[in-house]
Coordinates of C-alpha atoms in Angstrom, one line a residue:
M592 CA -15.4 71.3 -63.2
T593 CA -14.0 72.4 -59.9
M594 CA -11.8 70.4 -57.7
T595 CA -12.4 70.1 -54.0
M596 CA -10.2 68.6 -51.3
T597 CA -12.5 65.6 -51.2
D598 CA -11.9 64.9 -54.8
P599 CA -9.4 61.9 -55.1
V600 CA -7.5 63.5 -57.9
A601 CA -6.7 66.6 -55.9
R602 CA -5.4 64.5 -53.0
T603 CA -3.1 62.5 -55.0
A604 CA -1.5 65.5 -56.8
Q605 CA 2.3 65.6 -55.8
R606 CA 5.0 68.0 -56.3
E607 CA 7.6 66.9 -58.7
W608 CA 11.2 67.7 -57.9
A609 CA 13.9 68.5 -60.5
V610 CA 16.6 66.0 -59.8
A611 CA 19.9 66.4 -61.8
D612 CA 20.7 63.3 -63.9
L613 CA 24.4 62.7 -63.0
D614 CA 26.2 59.7 -64.3
V615 CA 29.0 58.1 -62.2
A616 CA 31.8 59.7 -64.2
T617 CA 30.3 63.2 -63.7
A618 CA 29.7 62.5 -59.9
A619 CA 33.2 61.3 -59.5
L620 CA 34.6 64.4 -61.3
W621 CA 32.6 66.7 -59.1
L622 CA 33.7 64.8 -56.0
S623 CA 37.3 65.0 -56.9
L624 CA 37.2 68.6 -57.7
T625 CA 35.5 69.3 -54.4
V626 CA 38.1 67.3 -52.4
V627 CA 41.1 69.1 -54.3
F628 CA 39.4 72.5 -53.5
A629 CA 38.9 71.7 -49.9
A630 CA 42.4 70.3 -49.4
M631 CA 43.7 73.4 -51.0
A632 CA 41.6 75.7 -48.7
Y633 CA 42.6 73.6 -45.6
Y634 CA 46.3 74.0 -46.5
F635 CA 46.2 77.7 -47.0
V636 CA 44.0 78.5 -43.9
G637 CA 45.3 75.8 -41.6
Y638 CA 48.8 74.9 -42.5
D639 CA 50.6 77.6 -44.5
Q640 CA 52.9 79.3 -42.0
G641 CA 55.3 81.1 -44.4
A642 CA 58.3 78.9 -43.3
V643 CA 56.8 75.8 -45.1
S644 CA 54.9 77.8 -47.7
V645 CA 54.5 76.7 -51.3
F646 CA 55.6 80.2 -52.1
G647 CA 58.9 80.0 -50.3
Q648 CA 59.6 82.3 -47.2
D649 CA 56.7 84.5 -48.2
T650 CA 54.0 85.2 -45.3
H651 CA 51.5 87.0 -47.5
V652 CA 49.0 84.0 -47.5
H653 CA 49.5 83.8 -43.8
E654 CA 48.7 87.2 -43.1
F655 CA 45.8 87.2 -45.5
V656 CA 44.1 84.4 -43.7
H657 CA 45.3 85.2 -40.2
D658 CA 42.0 86.1 -38.5
A659 CA 40.2 83.2 -40.3
R660 CA 42.8 80.8 -39.0
H661 CA 42.2 81.8 -35.5
F662 CA 38.4 81.9 -35.8
L663 CA 38.5 78.3 -37.1
G664 CA 40.7 77.3 -34.2
F665 CA 44.1 76.9 -35.9
P666 CA 47.1 78.1 -33.8
C667 CA 49.8 80.0 -35.7
H668 CA 52.2 81.5 -33.2

């Protein structure tokens, strides 16, 4: 038996999507980890100037992300 486009079974066939089954605790954990990672990235790219660095008077992080800082619109000097 061949199906044609006029066959009602062929028209009602739908694509099924794979959806992750996350419970609230897992979703909260992923959200928390994402926020912590984003805050750390924001600090190191946008705020760490060397003088207020978590590493002391070291400017290695500042120099490493210097061009990214200007590209994202953060002033640094």
